[in-house]
């Protein structure tokens, strides 16, 4: 048993995690992606997004 166990959260940034790497920050929730911005850049072409110049 942990001495200072983290609280269970019902809302906030701690609930939104990247499904690929687990990061909290830079989260893209749009279209149900649930990815951080770094993972989105790596996986964007595979997901069907196009980069325009």
PDB file of C-alpha atoms in Angstrom:
ATOM      1  CA  UNK A   1       0.000   0.000   0.000  1.00  0.00           C
ATOM      2  CA  UNK A   2       1.358   3.402  -0.950  1.00  0.00           C
ATOM      3  CA  UNK A   3       1.673   6.007   1.765  1.00  0.00           C
ATOM      4  CA  UNK A   4       0.410   8.877  -0.400  1.00  0.00           C
ATOM      5  CA  UNK A   5      -1.702   7.121  -2.996  1.00  0.00           C
ATOM      6  CA  UNK A   6      -2.808   9.336  -5.929  1.00  0.00           C
ATOM      7  CA  UNK A   7      -6.460  10.343  -5.861  1.00  0.00           C
ATOM      8  CA  UNK A   8      -8.937   8.946  -8.348  1.00  0.00           C
ATOM      9  CA  UNK A   9      -9.829  11.815 -10.680  1.00  0.00           C
ATOM     10  CA  UNK A  10     -13.235  12.374 -12.238  1.00  0.00           C
ATOM     11  CA  UNK A  11     -12.220  15.209 -14.567  1.00  0.00           C
ATOM     12  CA  UNK A  12      -9.208  17.197 -15.672  1.00  0.00           C
ATOM     13  CA  UNK A  13      -5.983  16.791 -17.611  1.00  0.00           C
ATOM     14  CA  UNK A  14      -4.883  13.663 -15.742  1.00  0.00           C
ATOM     15  CA  UNK A  15      -7.663  11.601 -17.339  1.00  0.00           C
ATOM     16  CA  UNK A  16      -6.710  12.443 -20.931  1.00  0.00           C
ATOM     17  CA  UNK A  17      -3.703  10.326 -21.812  1.00  0.00           C
ATOM     18  CA  UNK A  18      -2.175   9.414 -25.143  1.00  0.00           C
ATOM     19  CA  UNK A  19      -3.189   5.869 -26.045  1.00  0.00           C
ATOM     20  CA  UNK A  20       0.201   5.326 -27.685  1.00  0.00           C
ATOM     21  CA  UNK A  21       2.744   6.618 -25.147  1.00  0.00           C
ATOM     22  CA  UNK A  22       0.710   7.709 -22.090  1.00  0.00           C
ATOM     23  CA  UNK A  23       1.615  11.426 -22.075  1.00  0.00           C
ATOM     24  CA  UNK A  24      -0.809  13.965 -20.609  1.00  0.00           C
ATOM     25  CA  UNK A  25       0.255  17.149 -22.376  1.00  0.00           C
ATOM     26  CA  UNK A  26      -0.379  18.148 -25.976  1.00  0.00           C
ATOM     27  CA  UNK A  27      -3.409  15.849 -26.166  1.00  0.00           C
ATOM     28  CA  UNK A  28      -5.449  15.708 -29.398  1.00  0.00           C
ATOM     29  CA  UNK A  29      -8.960  14.532 -28.582  1.00  0.00           C
ATOM     30  CA  UNK A  30     -10.559  15.589 -31.866  1.00  0.00           C
ATOM     31  CA  UNK A  31     -12.094  12.838 -34.028  1.00  0.00           C
ATOM     32  CA  UNK A  32     -11.564  10.425 -31.121  1.00  0.00           C
ATOM     33  CA  UNK A  33      -7.812  10.181 -31.762  1.00  0.00           C
ATOM     34  CA  UNK A  34      -6.637  10.393 -28.119  1.00  0.00           C
ATOM     35  CA  UNK A  35      -3.009  10.978 -29.144  1.00  0.00           C
ATOM     36  CA  UNK A  36      -0.419  13.482 -28.005  1.00  0.00           C
ATOM     37  CA  UNK A  37       0.891  15.862 -30.651  1.00  0.00           C
ATOM     38  CA  UNK A  38       4.226  14.028 -30.936  1.00  0.00           C
ATOM     39  CA  UNK A  39       2.597  10.642 -31.598  1.00  0.00           C
ATOM     40  CA  UNK A  40       0.125  12.259 -33.988  1.00  0.00           C
ATOM     41  CA  UNK A  41       2.983  13.588 -36.108  1.00  0.00           C
ATOM     42  CA  UNK A  42       4.508  10.109 -36.273  1.00  0.00           C
ATOM     43  CA  UNK A  43       1.242   8.349 -37.119  1.00  0.00           C
ATOM     44  CA  UNK A  44      -0.585  11.004 -39.204  1.00  0.00           C
ATOM     45  CA  UNK A  45       0.135   9.552 -42.648  1.00  0.00           C
ATOM     46  CA  UNK A  46      -0.900   6.076 -41.528  1.00  0.00           C
ATOM     47  CA  UNK A  47      -4.170   7.477 -40.182  1.00  0.00           C
ATOM     48  CA  UNK A  48      -4.998   9.078 -43.543  1.00  0.00           C
ATOM     49  CA  UNK A  49      -4.074  12.709 -42.870  1.00  0.00           C
ATOM     50  CA  UNK A  50      -2.252  14.575 -45.640  1.00  0.00           C
ATOM     51  CA  UNK A  51       0.411  17.246 -45.276  1.00  0.00           C
ATOM     52  CA  UNK A  52      -0.063  20.200 -47.595  1.00  0.00           C
ATOM     53  CA  UNK A  53       2.811  22.520 -48.499  1.00  0.00           C
TER      54      UNK A  53
END
